[in-house]
Amino acid sequence: MFSDKVIIITGSTQGIGLKTAEMLAQRGARLVINSRSEQKVDVAVAKLRQITPHVVGLAGDVSDYASCIQLRNLALDSFGRIDILINNAGIASGGLIKEIVPEAYEKVVRINLLGSIHPTLACVEEICRQKGSILFIGSVAGIVGLPSYSAYSATKRALVGLAESLRSELSDDGVFVGINYPGFTENDEQKTMLNARGEEEVLRKRSGVKAVKQDKTAGQIIRQLEKRKFRMYSSFSALAIQWIYRFFPGLTLNILRHYRHKITSMQ
Ligand SMILES: NC(=O)c1ccc[n+]([C@@H]2O[C@H](COP(=O)([O-])OP(=O)(O)OC[C@H]3O[C@@H](n4cnc5c(N)ncnc54)[C@H](OP(=O)(O)O)[C@@H]3O)[C@@H](O)[C@H]2O)c1
């Protein structure tokens, strides 16, 4: 089903994005790789070219609309069409509301929210032409707001609203729109997180949380595209949180309040 499909994956030079790219390359897809760092794009493209020659990449910030137009143009110039857009680029962020500075909030909104809106705006016409797919990578933090992750939770929750709107709007065009909810997934050593001052710092290894393997999370992303299912979860705990919150929203919020110090110390 992915053979010769042209797929743009934003934020695909490490972590879940790169793992998804590897697995799609093995399935015969033509890939467009992206992240802000030119050096990381070069390394990822070289790695993926060991699987398939049909890989190109471009460094660019998805919070900048002009960069997304360049990414779309690269896909069209290289492969002639766009079938699938995976809006994966995102940044983890933490900080208590009493500490977090406005610039940190703005950065998270720009990357996590506008960084999914801009590639979508740039590619939507081409994707409609192919009756293709647009997938947003959300988070469990977008199911229910987590203490000390307010900026991250707010932006990931906003992606759900965005995906729901587009799902209805683009149904006449035959376009699949979905939202994926990864649970805590094993991260690369160089994964960064924004602190309350808006600075990117290398993420400490989380203790006390069982992380899902990257290939499981990437496998669920691929399964979701195959099945054209609106929501998909990469772990049982992510699914359980969704169901518990749906049926017992007050209880879920009370449990989170009870464990707020533990959750805050997990950053
Ligand atoms: N890992 C988890 O436990 C987990 C759980 C739930 C949801 N998620 C979501 O899954 C997605 C991937 O997570 P991950 O853990 O694989 O993250 P990651 O290891 O930090 O990788 C993020 C990727 O996005 C790129 N990126 C960041 N900001 C960008 C920007 N403004 N423009 C273009 N590229 C950008 C990064 O490269 P550069 O730094 O070079 O730009 C990198 O390639 C994110 O949306 C995240 O929120 C992850």
XYZ file of C-alpha atoms and ligand atoms in Angstrom:
315
model
C 0.000 0.000 0.000
C 2.958 2.384 0.468
C 4.870 1.319 -2.629
C 5.849 4.458 -4.619
C 3.698 6.676 -2.355
C 5.270 10.079 -1.748
C 5.377 10.780 1.965
C 6.555 13.924 3.749
C 7.440 13.365 7.407
C 8.237 16.508 9.345
C 10.771 16.203 12.180
C 12.125 12.952 10.767
C 15.833 13.065 11.581
C 15.543 11.218 14.878
C 13.132 9.461 17.211
C 9.642 8.424 16.120
C 9.838 10.350 12.825
C 13.051 8.660 11.682
C 11.857 5.203 12.790
C 8.592 5.727 10.836
C 10.634 6.823 7.801
C 12.790 3.678 8.024
C 9.755 1.404 8.207
C 8.037 3.196 5.304
C 11.233 3.038 3.234
C 11.238 -0.740 3.761
C 7.678 -0.750 2.372
C 8.750 1.024 -0.848
C 7.679 4.607 -0.067
C 9.359 7.702 -1.541
C 10.320 9.923 1.347
C 10.836 13.603 2.062
C 12.774 14.092 5.290
C 12.918 17.281 7.340
C 14.158 18.906 10.521
C 15.777 22.220 11.435
C 19.344 20.913 11.314
C 20.980 20.507 7.908
C 23.561 18.137 9.350
C 20.895 15.881 10.884
C 18.939 15.872 7.606
C 22.091 14.790 5.700
C 22.772 11.966 8.180
C 19.157 10.735 8.101
C 18.950 10.842 4.289
C 22.230 8.886 4.017
C 20.920 6.290 6.474
C 17.621 5.896 4.621
C 19.370 5.679 1.222
C 20.834 2.398 2.437
C 17.238 1.125 2.258
C 15.942 2.975 -0.826
C 17.341 5.511 -3.313
C 14.016 7.399 -3.269
C 14.767 9.745 -0.360
C 15.309 13.496 -0.332
C 15.574 15.889 2.580
C 15.467 19.566 3.402
C 16.415 21.480 6.524
C 13.701 23.912 7.566
C 11.648 25.023 10.528
C 7.987 23.973 10.240
C 6.943 26.983 12.302
C 7.990 29.043 9.273
C 5.409 28.798 6.452
C 7.956 29.630 3.720
C 10.035 26.578 4.783
C 6.954 24.380 4.398
C 6.362 25.687 0.862
C 10.000 24.760 0.088
C 9.409 21.289 1.517
C 6.294 20.843 -0.642
C 8.187 22.080 -3.727
C 11.013 19.639 -3.050
C 8.526 16.745 -2.919
C 6.880 17.857 -6.177
C 10.166 18.516 -7.996
C 11.649 15.186 -6.841
C 8.657 12.852 -7.104
C 5.869 14.752 -8.920
C 3.161 14.422 -6.268
C 2.388 14.189 -2.523
C 0.296 11.318 -1.141
C 0.800 11.507 2.603
C 1.840 14.182 5.108
C 2.831 13.074 8.598
C 2.921 16.106 10.895
C 5.364 14.648 13.402
C 7.704 17.568 14.261
C 7.119 18.640 17.815
C 8.913 19.629 20.961
C 8.356 18.452 24.515
C 8.093 21.270 27.013
C 7.698 21.589 30.733
C 7.386 24.222 33.392
C 4.960 25.365 36.017
C 2.641 28.215 35.005
C 4.209 30.404 37.729
C 7.655 29.910 36.169
C 7.162 29.623 32.429
C 7.976 32.765 30.419
C 5.740 33.985 27.557
C 8.512 33.341 25.005
C 8.566 29.654 26.001
C 4.810 29.404 25.460
C 5.093 31.132 22.101
C 7.849 28.756 20.985
C 5.796 25.664 21.859
C 2.727 27.033 20.069
C 4.801 27.915 17.008
C 6.431 24.477 16.746
C 3.694 22.116 17.937
C 0.626 23.874 16.552
C 1.662 26.173 13.699
C 4.313 23.565 12.872
C 1.481 21.169 11.970
C -0.788 23.791 10.419
C 1.827 25.244 8.048
C 2.837 21.961 6.325
C -0.874 21.103 6.027
C -1.685 24.440 4.376
C 1.273 24.027 2.046
C 0.372 20.463 0.970
C -3.415 20.189 1.223
C -4.158 20.898 -2.448
C -1.708 18.237 -3.655
C -2.971 15.718 -1.096
C -6.570 16.312 -2.244
C -5.453 15.669 -5.833
C -4.138 12.229 -4.744
C -7.010 11.482 -2.292
C -4.163 11.063 0.164
C -3.701 11.303 3.916
C -2.808 13.844 6.587
C -1.776 12.445 9.953
C -1.166 14.526 13.078
C 1.047 13.177 15.841
C -0.604 14.128 19.117
C 0.129 12.842 22.584
C -1.470 11.357 25.663
C -0.891 14.864 27.066
C -3.438 16.015 24.479
C -6.134 13.715 25.872
C -6.064 15.350 29.281
C -3.983 18.326 30.428
C -1.034 17.257 32.576
C 0.333 19.376 35.440
C 3.589 21.193 34.523
C 3.048 20.349 30.849
C 0.441 23.048 30.182
C 1.973 24.416 26.970
C 2.601 20.940 25.580
C -0.866 19.681 26.570
C -2.585 22.782 25.168
C -0.893 22.465 21.777
C -1.411 18.694 21.520
C -5.087 19.081 22.481
C -5.418 21.789 19.805
C -4.202 19.286 17.206
C -7.199 17.088 18.030
C -9.575 19.968 17.202
C -7.642 20.666 14.027
C -7.768 17.016 12.937
C -11.508 16.784 13.722
C -12.255 19.875 11.598
C -10.216 18.651 8.641
C -11.664 15.147 8.879
C -15.117 16.575 8.136
C -13.992 19.246 5.712
C -11.888 17.003 3.500
C -14.158 13.956 3.460
C -15.677 14.995 0.105
C -12.145 15.066 -1.319
C -11.510 11.458 -0.272
C -8.698 12.571 2.030
C -7.964 10.588 5.199
C -7.212 12.721 8.276
C -6.133 11.129 11.543
C -4.679 11.820 14.958
C -2.173 9.447 16.531
C -1.570 9.297 20.285
C 1.893 7.951 21.106
C 2.409 7.001 24.728
C 5.794 7.513 26.431
C 8.158 6.263 23.746
C 11.857 5.484 24.066
C 13.718 8.589 23.011
C 17.023 9.183 21.269
C 19.866 10.409 23.451
C 19.855 13.803 21.742
C 16.130 14.459 22.319
C 15.612 17.919 23.749
C 12.870 19.552 25.769
C 12.030 23.223 26.294
C 12.420 24.403 29.868
C 10.353 27.145 31.522
C 12.784 29.789 30.198
C 12.194 28.566 26.639
C 15.674 27.023 26.323
C 16.148 23.634 24.689
C 17.907 21.214 27.003
C 18.714 17.536 26.581
C 15.938 15.440 28.116
C 16.898 13.493 31.204
C 15.995 9.815 31.065
C 12.555 9.510 32.654
C 12.452 7.222 35.642
C 9.439 5.278 36.820
C 7.773 5.267 33.400
C 7.720 2.246 31.118
C 8.544 3.492 27.635
C 7.137 1.989 24.446
C 9.712 0.872 21.842
C 10.059 3.248 18.894
C 9.207 0.559 16.353
C 5.931 -0.123 18.155
C 4.950 3.552 18.045
C 6.035 3.856 14.390
C 4.221 0.580 13.611
C 0.978 2.025 14.974
C 1.415 5.163 12.859
C 1.788 2.976 9.760
C -1.166 0.785 10.763
C -3.313 3.877 11.197
C -2.468 5.064 7.673
C -3.283 1.604 6.311
C -6.603 1.339 8.133
C -7.532 5.025 7.698
C -8.689 5.029 11.312
C -9.238 8.504 12.798
C -7.689 7.763 16.229
C -4.910 5.325 17.038
C -2.942 4.727 20.256
C 0.584 3.349 20.481
C 0.196 1.814 23.924
C -2.474 0.210 26.051
C -1.998 2.915 28.695
C -2.727 5.655 26.127
C -5.953 3.882 25.135
C -6.883 3.319 28.792
C -6.370 7.017 29.628
C -8.636 7.998 26.710
C -11.433 5.679 27.890
C -11.126 6.572 31.565
C -11.183 10.284 30.723
C -14.165 9.851 28.388
C -16.317 8.115 31.011
C -14.936 9.626 34.232
C -13.535 13.082 33.412
C -13.903 14.413 36.975
C -12.247 11.367 38.498
C -9.364 11.546 35.978
C -8.713 15.197 36.845
C -8.827 14.393 40.575
C -6.329 11.541 40.113
C -3.999 13.894 38.226
C -4.319 16.494 40.996
C -3.523 13.828 43.584
C -0.352 12.759 41.714
C 0.643 16.288 40.608
C 3.956 16.317 42.530
C 4.967 12.925 41.165
C 4.109 13.963 37.577
C 5.933 17.275 37.959
C 9.064 15.536 39.254
C 9.038 13.157 36.237
C 10.197 15.912 33.813
N 8.661 10.363 22.588
C 7.527 10.375 23.271
O 7.432 9.817 24.376
C 6.304 11.030 22.681
C 5.080 10.847 23.337
C 3.945 11.446 22.815
C 4.023 12.222 21.662
N 5.218 12.391 21.051
C 5.260 13.238 19.839
O 5.845 12.501 18.777
C 6.588 13.396 17.936
C 8.022 12.911 17.819
O 8.558 12.777 19.125
P 10.060 12.273 19.377
O 10.120 11.784 20.757
O 10.490 11.412 18.261
O 10.818 13.689 19.317
P 12.337 14.050 19.108
O 13.226 12.895 19.316
O 12.567 15.299 19.887
O 12.381 14.421 17.548
C 11.733 15.554 17.082
C 12.111 15.767 15.632
O 11.484 16.985 15.193
C 12.480 17.895 14.705
N 11.996 19.224 14.970
C 11.814 19.833 16.179
N 11.372 21.068 15.999
C 11.238 21.261 14.651
C 10.828 22.339 13.846
N 10.447 23.504 14.375
N 10.831 22.189 12.501
C 11.224 21.020 11.938
N 11.633 19.972 12.654
C 11.638 20.086 13.994
C 13.762 17.482 15.424
O 14.955 17.804 14.750
P 15.678 19.261 14.860
O 15.974 19.492 16.301
O 16.886 19.121 13.986
O 14.727 20.244 14.300
C 13.604 15.955 15.421
O 13.969 15.422 14.166
C 6.452 14.777 18.561
O 5.399 15.481 17.956
C 6.115 14.474 20.013
O 5.414 15.508 20.637
C 6.361 11.816 21.533
